[in-house]
Coordinates of C-alpha atoms in Angstrom, one line a residue:
Chain N
X1 CA 28.7 160.0 65.2
X2 CA 31.7 158.7 63.3
X3 CA 34.1 160.9 65.1
X4 CA 34.3 158.9 68.4
X5 CA 35.8 155.6 67.1
X6 CA 38.1 157.7 64.8
X7 CA 39.4 159.6 67.8
X8 CA 40.0 156.4 69.8
X9 CA 41.9 154.9 66.9
X10 CA 43.9 158.1 66.4
X11 CA 45.0 158.2 70.0
X12 CA 45.9 154.5 69.9
X13 CA 47.9 154.6 66.7
X14 CA 49.8 157.7 67.7
X15 CA 50.5 156.3 71.2
X16 CA 51.7 153.1 69.5
X17 CA 54.1 155.1 67.2
X18 CA 55.6 156.6 70.3
X19 CA 55.9 153.2 72.1
X20 CA 57.6 151.5 69.2
X21 CA 60.1 154.3 68.9
X22 CA 60.7 154.4 72.7
X23 CA 61.3 150.7 73.0
X24 CA 63.8 150.9 70.1
X25 CA 65.8 153.2 72.3
X26 CA 65.5 150.8 75.2
X27 CA 63.4 153.0 77.5
X28 CA 61.6 151.7 80.6
X29 CA 57.9 152.0 81.3
X30 CA 58.2 155.6 82.5
X31 CA 59.9 156.5 79.2
X32 CA 57.5 154.5 77.1
X33 CA 54.5 156.0 78.7
X34 CA 55.9 159.6 78.5
X35 CA 56.8 159.2 74.8
X36 CA 53.4 157.6 74.0
X37 CA 51.6 160.3 75.9
X38 CA 53.5 163.1 74.1
X39 CA 53.1 161.5 70.7
X40 CA 49.3 161.1 71.2
X41 CA 48.5 164.4 72.9
X42 CA 51.5 166.7 72.2
X43 CA 50.1 168.3 69.0
X44 CA 46.7 169.0 70.4
X45 CA 48.2 170.4 73.6
X46 CA 50.5 172.8 71.8
X47 CA 47.6 173.9 69.6
X48 CA 45.5 174.6 72.7
X49 CA 48.4 176.4 74.4
X50 CA 48.8 178.6 71.3
X51 CA 45.0 179.2 71.1
X52 CA 44.8 179.7 75.0
X53 CA 42.1 177.0 75.0
X54 CA 41.2 174.9 78.0
X55 CA 40.6 172.2 79.1
X56 CA 42.9 170.1 77.1
X57 CA 41.6 167.0 75.3
X58 CA 43.4 164.6 77.7
X59 CA 42.0 166.5 80.7
X60 CA 38.4 166.6 79.5
X61 CA 38.5 162.9 78.5
X62 CA 40.7 161.6 81.3
X63 CA 40.1 158.0 80.1
X64 CA 42.5 158.5 77.2
X65 CA 45.5 159.2 79.5
X66 CA 44.6 156.1 81.5
X67 CA 44.2 154.1 78.3
X68 CA 47.6 155.1 77.1
X69 CA 49.1 154.0 80.5
X70 CA 47.5 150.6 80.2
X71 CA 48.6 150.2 76.6
X72 CA 52.2 151.2 77.5
X73 CA 52.2 148.6 80.4
X74 CA 50.9 146.0 78.0
X75 CA 53.4 146.9 75.3
X76 CA 56.4 146.8 77.7
X77 CA 55.5 143.7 79.7
X78 CA 53.1 141.8 77.5
X79 CA 54.8 142.2 74.1
X80 CA 54.9 138.4 73.8
X81 CA 51.1 138.5 73.8
X82 CA 51.1 141.1 71.1
X83 CA 53.5 139.3 68.8
X84 CA 51.0 137.5 66.6
X85 CA 49.1 140.8 66.0
X86 CA 52.2 142.6 64.7
X87 CA 53.2 141.3 61.4
X88 CA 50.0 141.6 59.5
X89 CA 49.0 144.7 61.3
X90 CA 51.4 147.0 59.5
X91 CA 49.0 148.1 56.7
X92 CA 46.2 148.5 59.1
X93 CA 48.4 150.6 61.3
X94 CA 49.4 152.8 58.4
X95 CA 45.8 153.4 57.4
X96 CA 44.7 154.1 61.0
X97 CA 47.7 156.5 61.4
X98 CA 46.5 158.3 58.2
X99 CA 43.0 158.6 59.7
X100 CA 44.5 160.0 62.9
X101 CA 46.6 162.5 61.0
X102 CA 43.5 163.6 59.0
X103 CA 41.3 163.8 62.1
X104 CA 43.8 165.8 64.2
X105 CA 44.7 168.2 61.3
X106 CA 41.2 169.0 60.2
X107 CA 39.9 169.4 63.8
X108 CA 42.9 171.5 64.6
X109 CA 42.1 173.8 61.7
X110 CA 38.4 173.9 62.7
X111 CA 39.3 174.9 66.3
X112 CA 41.6 177.6 65.0
X113 CA 38.8 179.1 62.9
X114 CA 36.5 179.0 65.9
X115 CA 39.1 181.1 67.7
X116 CA 39.1 183.5 64.8
X117 CA 42.5 182.8 63.5
X118 CA 43.3 184.0 60.0
X119 CA 43.3 181.2 57.3
X120 CA 47.1 180.7 57.0
X121 CA 47.5 180.5 60.7
X122 CA 44.6 178.1 60.9
X123 CA 46.3 175.8 58.3
X124 CA 49.5 175.9 60.3
X125 CA 47.6 175.0 63.5
X126 CA 46.0 172.1 61.7
X127 CA 49.4 170.8 60.7
X128 CA 50.8 171.4 64.2
X129 CA 47.9 169.4 65.7
X130 CA 48.6 166.5 63.3
X131 CA 52.4 166.5 63.3
X132 CA 53.9 168.0 66.5
X133 CA 53.2 164.9 68.6
X134 CA 55.7 163.0 66.5
X135 CA 58.1 165.9 66.5
X136 CA 58.1 166.0 70.3
X137 CA 58.6 162.2 70.5
X138 CA 61.7 162.6 68.3
X139 CA 63.1 165.5 70.4
X140 CA 62.7 163.4 73.5
X141 CA 64.4 160.5 71.8
X142 CA 67.3 162.7 70.6
X143 CA 66.7 162.2 66.9
X144 CA 66.0 164.6 64.0
X145 CA 62.2 164.7 63.6
X146 CA 61.1 162.1 61.0
X147 CA 58.7 164.5 59.3
X148 CA 61.6 166.9 58.6
X149 CA 63.8 164.4 56.9
X150 CA 64.5 164.4 53.1
X151 CA 63.8 160.6 53.0
X152 CA 60.5 160.8 54.7
X153 CA 57.4 160.2 52.6
X154 CA 54.9 163.1 52.5
X155 CA 53.2 163.5 55.8
X156 CA 53.0 167.2 57.0
X157 CA 52.5 168.1 53.3
X158 CA 49.4 165.8 53.1
X159 CA 48.0 167.5 56.2
X160 CA 48.8 171.0 54.8
X161 CA 47.0 170.3 51.5
X162 CA 44.0 168.7 53.2
X163 CA 43.7 171.6 55.6
X164 CA 43.6 174.0 52.7
X165 CA 40.9 172.0 50.9
X166 CA 38.9 172.3 54.1
X167 CA 39.7 176.0 54.5
X168 CA 38.8 176.9 50.9
X169 CA 35.5 175.1 51.1
X170 CA 34.7 176.8 54.4
X171 CA 35.6 180.2 53.0
X172 CA 33.4 179.5 50.0
X173 CA 30.5 178.9 52.5
X174 CA 30.2 175.2 51.5
X175 CA 28.4 173.1 54.1
X176 CA 30.7 172.4 57.1
X177 CA 30.2 168.6 56.9
X178 CA 31.1 168.5 53.3
X179 CA 34.2 170.6 53.9
X180 CA 35.2 168.3 56.7
X181 CA 34.8 165.1 54.7
X182 CA 36.6 166.6 51.7
X183 CA 39.6 167.8 53.8
X184 CA 39.7 164.5 55.7
X185 CA 39.6 162.3 52.6
X186 CA 42.2 164.4 50.8
X187 CA 44.7 163.8 53.7
X188 CA 44.0 160.1 53.9
X189 CA 44.2 159.7 50.1
X190 CA 47.4 161.7 49.7
X191 CA 49.0 159.9 52.6
X192 CA 48.1 156.5 51.2
X193 CA 49.5 157.5 47.8
X194 CA 52.7 158.8 49.4
X195 CA 53.2 155.5 51.1
X196 CA 52.3 153.4 48.1
X197 CA 54.5 155.3 45.6
X198 CA 57.1 156.4 48.2
X199 CA 56.5 160.0 47.4
X200 CA 58.9 162.6 49.0
X201 CA 59.2 166.3 48.5
X202 CA 61.5 167.0 45.5
X203 CA 65.2 167.1 46.5
X204 CA 66.9 170.4 45.8
X205 CA 69.9 170.4 43.4
X206 CA 72.7 170.8 45.8
X207 CA 73.5 170.7 49.4
X208 CA 75.7 173.3 51.0
Chain Y
X1 CA 58.7 204.7 62.2
X2 CA 62.1 203.0 62.1
X3 CA 60.7 199.8 63.8
X4 CA 59.0 198.3 60.8
X5 CA 61.9 197.7 58.4
X6 CA 64.0 196.6 61.4
X7 CA 61.3 194.0 62.2
X8 CA 61.2 192.7 58.7
X9 CA 65.0 192.3 58.6
X10 CA 65.0 190.7 62.0
X11 CA 62.5 188.1 60.9
X12 CA 64.3 187.5 57.6
X13 CA 67.8 187.1 59.3
X14 CA 66.6 184.8 62.0
X15 CA 64.6 182.7 59.5
X16 CA 67.7 182.5 57.3
X17 CA 69.8 181.4 60.3
X18 CA 67.3 178.5 60.7
X19 CA 67.3 177.6 57.0
X20 CA 71.1 177.5 56.7
X21 CA 71.3 175.2 59.8
X22 CA 68.4 173.0 58.5
X23 CA 69.9 172.6 55.1
X24 CA 73.3 171.6 56.6
X25 CA 71.4 168.7 58.2
X26 CA 69.8 167.8 54.9
X27 CA 66.2 168.5 55.8
X28 CA 63.4 168.8 53.2
X29 CA 61.1 171.9 52.7
X30 CA 58.9 170.9 55.6
X31 CA 61.9 170.8 57.9
X32 CA 63.5 173.9 56.5
X33 CA 60.2 175.8 56.9
X34 CA 59.6 174.5 60.4
X35 CA 63.1 175.4 61.6
X36 CA 63.0 178.8 60.0
X37 CA 59.6 179.5 61.6
X38 CA 60.8 178.4 65.0
X39 CA 64.0 180.4 64.7
X40 CA 62.1 183.5 63.7
X41 CA 59.1 183.3 66.0
X42 CA 60.0 180.9 68.8
X43 CA 61.5 183.4 71.2
X44 CA 58.6 185.8 70.9
X45 CA 56.1 183.0 71.2
X46 CA 57.6 181.6 74.3
X47 CA 57.7 185.1 75.8
X48 CA 54.0 185.6 75.0
X49 CA 53.1 182.2 76.4
X50 CA 55.0 183.0 79.6
X51 CA 53.3 186.5 79.8
X52 CA 49.9 185.0 78.7
X53 CA 49.8 187.5 75.9
X54 CA 47.8 187.1 72.7
X55 CA 47.7 187.3 69.8
X56 CA 51.1 186.2 68.9
X57 CA 53.2 188.4 66.6
X58 CA 53.0 185.8 63.8
X59 CA 49.2 185.6 64.1
X60 CA 48.6 189.3 64.2
X61 CA 50.9 189.9 61.2
X62 CA 50.1 186.8 59.2
X63 CA 52.2 188.0 56.3
X64 CA 55.4 187.1 58.2
X65 CA 54.5 183.4 58.3
X66 CA 53.7 183.4 54.6
X67 CA 56.9 185.4 53.9
X68 CA 59.0 182.8 55.7
X69 CA 57.3 180.0 53.7
X70 CA 58.2 181.7 50.5
X71 CA 61.8 182.3 51.6
X72 CA 62.1 178.7 52.6
X73 CA 60.9 177.5 49.2
X74 CA 63.2 179.9 47.5
X75 CA 66.1 178.8 49.7
X76 CA 65.5 175.1 49.1
X77 CA 64.7 175.1 45.4
X78 CA 66.3 178.3 44.2
X79 CA 69.6 178.3 46.0
X80 CA 71.4 178.6 42.7
X81 CA 69.7 182.0 42.2
X82 CA 70.9 183.0 45.7
X83 CA 74.5 182.0 45.2
X84 CA 75.9 185.3 44.0
X85 CA 74.3 187.0 47.0
X86 CA 75.9 184.8 49.5
X87 CA 79.6 185.4 49.7
X88 CA 79.7 189.1 50.2
X89 CA 76.5 189.0 52.3
X90 CA 78.1 187.6 55.4
X91 CA 79.0 190.9 57.1
X92 CA 75.6 192.3 56.2
X93 CA 74.0 189.2 57.7
X94 CA 75.9 189.5 60.9
X95 CA 74.9 193.2 61.3
X96 CA 71.3 192.5 60.5
X97 CA 71.3 189.6 62.9
X98 CA 72.7 191.9 65.6
X99 CA 69.9 194.4 64.8
X100 CA 67.4 191.6 65.1
X101 CA 68.8 190.4 68.5
X102 CA 68.6 194.0 69.8
X103 CA 65.1 194.6 68.5
X104 CA 63.7 191.3 69.9
X105 CA 65.5 191.7 73.2
X106 CA 64.6 195.3 74.0
X107 CA 61.0 194.8 72.8
X108 CA 60.7 191.6 74.9
X109 CA 61.9 193.6 78.0
X110 CA 59.4 196.4 77.2
X111 CA 56.5 194.0 76.9
X112 CA 57.5 192.3 80.2
X113 CA 57.5 195.7 81.9
X114 CA 54.1 196.5 80.4
X115 CA 52.8 193.2 82.0
X116 CA 54.3 194.4 85.3
X117 CA 57.0 191.9 85.6
X118 CA 59.8 192.7 88.1
X119 CA 63.0 194.0 86.5
X120 CA 65.2 190.8 86.7
X121 CA 62.3 188.8 85.2
X122 CA 61.9 191.5 82.5
X123 CA 65.6 191.2 81.6
X124 CA 65.3 187.4 81.3
X125 CA 62.2 187.7 79.1
X126 CA 64.2 190.1 76.9
X127 CA 67.0 187.6 76.5
X128 CA 64.5 184.8 76.0
X129 CA 62.8 186.8 73.2
X130 CA 66.1 187.4 71.5
X131 CA 67.8 184.0 72.0
X132 CA 65.3 181.2 72.4
X133 CA 64.4 181.0 68.7
X134 CA 68.0 179.8 68.0
X135 CA 67.9 177.5 71.0
X136 CA 64.7 175.8 69.7
X137 CA 66.3 175.5 66.2
X138 CA 69.2 173.7 67.8
X139 CA 67.0 171.4 69.8
X140 CA 65.1 170.4 66.7
X141 CA 68.4 169.8 64.9
X142 CA 69.7 167.7 67.8
X143 CA 72.7 169.8 68.6
X144 CA 73.7 171.6 71.8
X145 CA 72.4 175.2 71.5
X146 CA 75.1 177.4 70.0
X147 CA 74.5 180.2 72.5
X148 CA 75.4 177.8 75.4
X149 CA 78.7 176.7 74.0
X150 CA 82.1 177.8 75.4
X151 CA 83.4 178.6 72.0
X152 CA 80.5 180.9 71.1
X153 CA 81.1 184.6 70.9
X154 CA 79.1 186.7 73.3
X155 CA 75.4 186.7 72.2
X156 CA 73.0 186.2 75.1
X157 CA 75.4 188.3 77.2
X158 CA 75.1 191.2 74.8
X159 CA 71.3 191.0 75.0
X160 CA 71.4 190.8 78.8
X161 CA 73.6 193.8 79.2
X162 CA 71.6 195.8 76.7
X163 CA 68.3 194.9 78.4
X164 CA 69.8 196.2 81.7
X165 CA 70.9 199.4 80.1
X166 CA 67.3 199.9 79.0
X167 CA 65.9 198.8 82.4
X168 CA 68.1 201.1 84.4
X169 CA 67.2 204.1 82.2
X170 CA 63.5 203.2 82.4
X171 CA 63.7 202.9 86.2
X172 CA 65.4 206.2 86.4
X173 CA 62.5 207.7 84.5
X174 CA 64.6 208.6 81.5
X175 CA 62.5 209.2 78.3
X176 CA 61.4 205.9 76.8
X177 CA 62.7 206.6 73.4
X178 CA 66.2 207.4 74.8
X179 CA 66.2 204.2 76.9
X180 CA 65.2 202.2 73.9
X181 CA 67.9 203.6 71.6
X182 CA 70.5 203.3 74.3
X183 CA 69.6 199.6 75.0
X184 CA 69.4 198.8 71.3
X185 CA 72.8 200.4 70.5
X186 CA 74.4 198.7 73.4
X187 CA 73.4 195.3 72.1
X188 CA 74.4 196.0 68.5
X189 CA 77.7 197.5 69.6
X190 CA 78.6 194.7 72.0
X191 CA 77.7 192.1 69.5
X192 CA 79.8 193.7 66.8
X193 CA 82.7 193.9 69.2
X194 CA 82.3 190.3 70.2
X195 CA 82.4 189.2 66.5
X196 CA 85.3 191.4 65.6
X197 CA 87.5 190.5 68.6
X198 CA 86.1 187.0 69.0
X199 CA 85.0 187.7 72.6
X200 CA 83.7 184.8 74.6
X201 CA 82.9 184.4 78.3
X202 CA 86.0 183.7 80.3
X203 CA 86.7 180.0 80.6
X204 CA 86.8 178.5 84.0
X205 CA 90.0 176.9 85.3
X206 CA 89.0 173.3 85.1
X207 CA 86.5 170.9 83.8
X208 CA 85.0 168.2 85.8
Chain B
X1 CA 56.3 176.9 108.3
X2 CA 58.6 174.0 107.2
X3 CA 57.8 174.6 103.5
X4 CA 60.1 177.6 103.0
X5 CA 63.5 176.0 103.8
X6 CA 62.4 172.9 101.8
X7 CA 61.6 175.1 98.8
X8 CA 65.0 176.8 99.0
X9 CA 66.8 173.5 99.2
X10 CA 64.7 172.0 96.3
X11 CA 65.6 175.0 94.1
X12 CA 69.2 174.7 95.0
X13 CA 69.5 170.9 94.5
X14 CA 67.7 170.9 91.2
X15 CA 69.7 173.9 89.9
X16 CA 72.8 172.1 91.0
X17 CA 71.8 169.0 89.1
X18 CA 71.5 171.2 86.0
X19 CA 74.9 172.9 86.6
X20 CA 76.8 169.6 87.0
X21 CA 75.3 168.2 83.8
X22 CA 75.9 171.4 81.9
X23 CA 79.6 171.6 83.0
X24 CA 80.1 168.0 81.9
X25 CA 79.1 169.1 78.4
X26 CA 81.5 172.0 78.6
X27 CA 79.0 174.9 78.5
X28 CA 79.8 178.5 79.4
X29 CA 78.1 180.6 82.1
X30 CA 75.1 181.3 79.8
X31 CA 74.6 177.6 79.2
X32 CA 75.1 176.7 82.8
X33 CA 72.7 179.3 84.0
X34 CA 70.1 178.4 81.4
X35 CA 70.3 174.7 82.2
X36 CA 70.2 175.3 86.0
X37 CA 67.2 177.6 85.5
X38 CA 65.3 175.1 83.4
X39 CA 66.1 172.3 85.8
X40 CA 64.9 174.2 88.8
X41 CA 61.8 175.9 87.3
X42 CA 60.9 174.0 84.2
X43 CA 58.6 171.5 85.8
X44 CA 56.6 174.1 87.7
X45 CA 56.5 176.4 84.7
X46 CA 55.1 173.6 82.4
X47 CA 52.5 172.7 85.1
X48 CA 51.5 176.4 85.4
X49 CA 51.2 176.8 81.6
X50 CA 49.1 173.6 81.4
X51 CA 46.9 174.9 84.3
X52 CA 46.9 178.4 82.9
X53 CA 48.1 179.7 86.3
X54 CA 50.0 182.9 86.8
X55 CA 52.3 184.3 88.1
X56 CA 55.0 181.7 87.8
X57 CA 56.9 180.7 91.0
X58 CA 60.1 182.3 89.6
X59 CA 58.3 185.5 88.8
X60 CA 56.5 185.8 92.1
X61 CA 59.7 185.1 94.1
X62 CA 62.2 186.8 91.8
X63 CA 65.0 186.2 94.3
X64 CA 65.1 182.5 93.2
X65 CA 66.1 183.4 89.7
X66 CA 68.8 185.8 91.0
X67 CA 70.0 183.1 93.5
X68 CA 70.4 180.6 90.6
X69 CA 72.4 183.1 88.6
X70 CA 74.8 183.7 91.6
X71 CA 75.1 179.9 92.1
X72 CA 75.8 179.4 88.5
X73 CA 78.6 182.1 88.5
X74 CA 80.0 180.6 91.7
X75 CA 79.9 177.1 90.2
X76 CA 81.6 178.1 86.9
X77 CA 84.2 180.5 88.3
X78 CA 84.6 179.4 91.9
X79 CA 84.6 175.6 91.6
X80 CA 88.0 175.5 93.3
X81 CA 86.3 177.0 96.4
X82 CA 83.6 174.4 96.2
X83 CA 85.9 171.5 96.0
X84 CA 86.2 170.5 99.6
X85 CA 82.4 170.5 99.9
X86 CA 81.9 168.1 97.1
X87 CA 83.0 164.7 98.0
X88 CA 81.1 164.1 101.3
X89 CA 78.2 166.1 100.0
X90 CA 76.8 163.3 97.7
X91 CA 74.5 161.7 100.3
X92 CA 73.2 165.0 101.5
X93 CA 72.6 166.0 97.9
X94 CA 70.6 162.8 97.2
X95 CA 68.5 163.4 100.2
X96 CA 67.8 167.0 99.4
X97 CA 67.0 166.1 95.9
X98 CA 64.5 163.5 97.1
X99 CA 63.0 166.2 99.4
X100 CA 62.8 168.5 96.3
X101 CA 61.1 165.8 94.2
X102 CA 58.6 165.2 97.0
X103 CA 57.9 168.8 97.5
X104 CA 57.5 169.7 93.9
X105 CA 55.3 166.6 93.1
X106 CA 52.9 166.9 96.1
X107 CA 52.5 170.7 95.6
X108 CA 52.0 170.1 91.9
X109 CA 49.2 167.7 92.6
X110 CA 47.7 170.0 95.2
X111 CA 47.7 172.9 92.7
X112 CA 46.0 170.7 90.1
X113 CA 43.3 169.7 92.5
X114 CA 42.8 173.4 93.3
X115 CA 42.2 174.0 89.6
X116 CA 39.6 171.2 89.6
X117 CA 41.6 168.7 87.6
X118 CA 40.4 165.1 87.8
X119 CA 42.6 162.8 90.0
X120 CA 44.6 161.0 87.3
X121 CA 45.4 164.3 85.6
X122 CA 46.4 165.7 89.0
X123 CA 48.8 162.8 89.6
X124 CA 50.3 163.4 86.2
X125 CA 50.7 167.1 86.9
X126 CA 52.4 166.2 90.2
X127 CA 54.9 164.0 88.4
X128 CA 55.4 166.6 85.7
X129 CA 56.2 169.2 88.3
X130 CA 58.7 167.0 89.9
X131 CA 60.4 165.5 86.9
X132 CA 60.1 167.7 83.8
X133 CA 62.9 170.1 84.9
X134 CA 65.3 167.3 84.5
X135 CA 63.8 166.2 81.2
X136 CA 64.2 169.7 79.8
X137 CA 67.8 169.8 81.0
X138 CA 68.5 166.6 79.1
X139 CA 66.8 167.8 76.0
X140 CA 68.9 171.0 76.0
X141 CA 72.0 168.8 76.5
X142 CA 71.0 166.5 73.7
X143 CA 70.8 163.3 75.7
X144 CA 67.9 160.9 76.3
X145 CA 66.2 162.0 79.6
X146 CA 67.7 160.2 82.5
X147 CA 64.3 159.4 84.1
X148 CA 63.3 157.5 81.0
X149 CA 66.3 155.1 80.9
X150 CA 66.1 151.5 81.8
X151 CA 69.1 151.8 84.0
X152 CA 67.8 154.7 86.0
X153 CA 66.7 154.0 89.6
X154 CA 63.1 154.7 90.4
X155 CA 62.4 158.4 90.3
X156 CA 59.2 159.3 88.4
X157 CA 57.6 156.2 89.8
X158 CA 58.3 157.3 93.4
X159 CA 56.6 160.6 92.6
X160 CA 53.7 158.9 91.0
X161 CA 53.1 156.6 94.0
X162 CA 53.5 159.4 96.5
X163 CA 51.0 161.6 94.5
X164 CA 48.5 158.8 94.7
X165 CA 48.9 158.3 98.4
X166 CA 48.2 162.0 98.7
X167 CA 45.3 161.9 96.3
X168 CA 43.6 158.9 98.0
X169 CA 43.8 160.5 101.4
X170 CA 42.4 163.7 100.1
X171 CA 39.6 161.9 98.3
X172 CA 38.9 160.1 101.6
X173 CA 38.5 163.5 103.2
X174 CA 41.6 162.9 105.5
X175 CA 43.0 166.1 106.9
X176 CA 45.0 168.0 104.3
X177 CA 48.1 168.3 106.5
X178 CA 48.2 164.5 107.1
X179 CA 47.7 163.7 103.4
X180 CA 50.5 166.1 102.5
X181 CA 52.9 164.6 105.0
X182 CA 52.0 161.0 104.0
X183 CA 52.5 161.7 100.3
X184 CA 55.7 163.6 100.9
X185 CA 57.2 160.8 103.2
X186 CA 56.2 158.1 100.7
X187 CA 58.2 159.8 97.9
X188 CA 61.3 160.5 100.0
X189 CA 61.3 156.9 101.5
X190 CA 60.7 155.2 98.1
X191 CA 63.4 157.3 96.5
X192 CA 65.9 156.5 99.3
X193 CA 65.1 152.8 99.0
X194 CA 65.5 153.0 95.2
X195 CA 68.9 154.5 95.6
X196 CA 70.0 152.2 98.4
X197 CA 68.9 149.0 96.7
X198 CA 69.4 150.2 93.2
X199 CA 65.8 149.6 92.3
X200 CA 64.7 150.0 88.7
X201 CA 61.5 149.2 86.9
X202 CA 61.4 145.5 85.9
X203 CA 63.0 145.0 82.5
X204 CA 60.7 143.4 79.8
X205 CA 61.7 140.1 78.3
X206 CA 62.9 141.1 74.9
X207 CA 63.8 144.2 73.0
X208 CA 62.5 144.6 69.5

């Protein structure tokens, strides 16, 4: 299966997004772990609460929650060790993050369909799974969520479009594996284009 | 039924409250839609999570979530079109918003009773249904919730009093329809009075 | 039973923490009540939502929610009456708050075990029960959660250690009562030491 390594990297990249943001605000290990945890598992947890689905991902695979704790401790106390990794890692990070967004969004949509949600709701639950972790991180750090900002490159929008590619193919009875791959690749590709060409949603004419 | 048009207008006014606040903070379409969605459906969703009640309002009537998306797009990109509507619309907006508060609060209390909640809890769930959408909007926009502020005209208080009018009549075995109308009108009336005479909760003597 | 008076004092101290913080931000009675409520019941409610456990503590014992409303009204409008109590009360408050943290955390862990959560998850749910009320209070007041700050004396960490003392004893088949007392005392003791010696988590070398 290709899903497992993807899942691990998605958890790690989203936890790392949380840690970086938390350290910028000067939080201690408790704060860094809490933010990393929320960033990694918040979207899936909200989706599961909305779908009334148990057990949560981080309960079924308890190792992930422990892994994030170890990463947080390493990040806070061993950041000197991590230094050489950082500079060249940015592009890799962005790519892994796009994989994570794609994985979380498509799997969120698939779970929603399994729970017999109507298509539009399923697409929203896909986006929620992919994006809400970062929103909760920003709420805890008292800053307007990055994905909502006018200056942010396309992120939720990539997830939304990819979820609809997946949904349309599923509704057309296309083979599940093909639909999954198509939706997944759409999200990764759009996200990479958005980063490369600095794409944002068009700005409206005037502010009020 | 009179409930249906009321419901539509409640969704629209609360979504609009969210959009206005989101645009003031300069968010893009993703942000405006998310805030509008949360403002319109957040209170009912929290109530349903607390009551363990499914499906959510916005899942059962999927059209609402689509409607809010269309409104958000219109608001962000077509605000020039909306301009002539705005100025005179303020009073209408305030009235529709009061209708929405009343509808959400009374229906929240009624659902809570149906789920055999004790009366005080039912009144809280009524207020939560009416008010929490706006609270979540403010959390996402990183501002202290408007309804909690000393300078805010009575809002949650109107909902609380109206819910108790409804509850007392229901506990006295008064006809359900009468109780509903009495609670509803209490909220609308109190809210209109609060706006007209700028009523706030009494300020305490001293700050600490 | 010794649990009942402990529970009452835990609710009162955590509600009071919320009220003090809310008044500092100049909120009205609605705000003070909402923050006190969230501070007192937020952690247990999130735990119960995560465990899919009903009814909530504040629904089963409706008196607590009413009690918090009365306390909030007294705090906002009768703070002159409370004045003589305040100054010498600080140490008592800190002790009662530590009791509350211990009670909430250990009972949260115990509930999680009852719902067959794995140990690490159970320890997290214990900490969540003890700590999340204060986190939600800070979110509503638009400030970075106190427990996450570098300058904060050990709080979540005390709960985490105490939950593990409890868990290890339970997994070793030690008598439940002994495990509970041991975990409880660990948390209270650690918290008192943290306050007395101003213990914080070690600061990492460098900020980024």
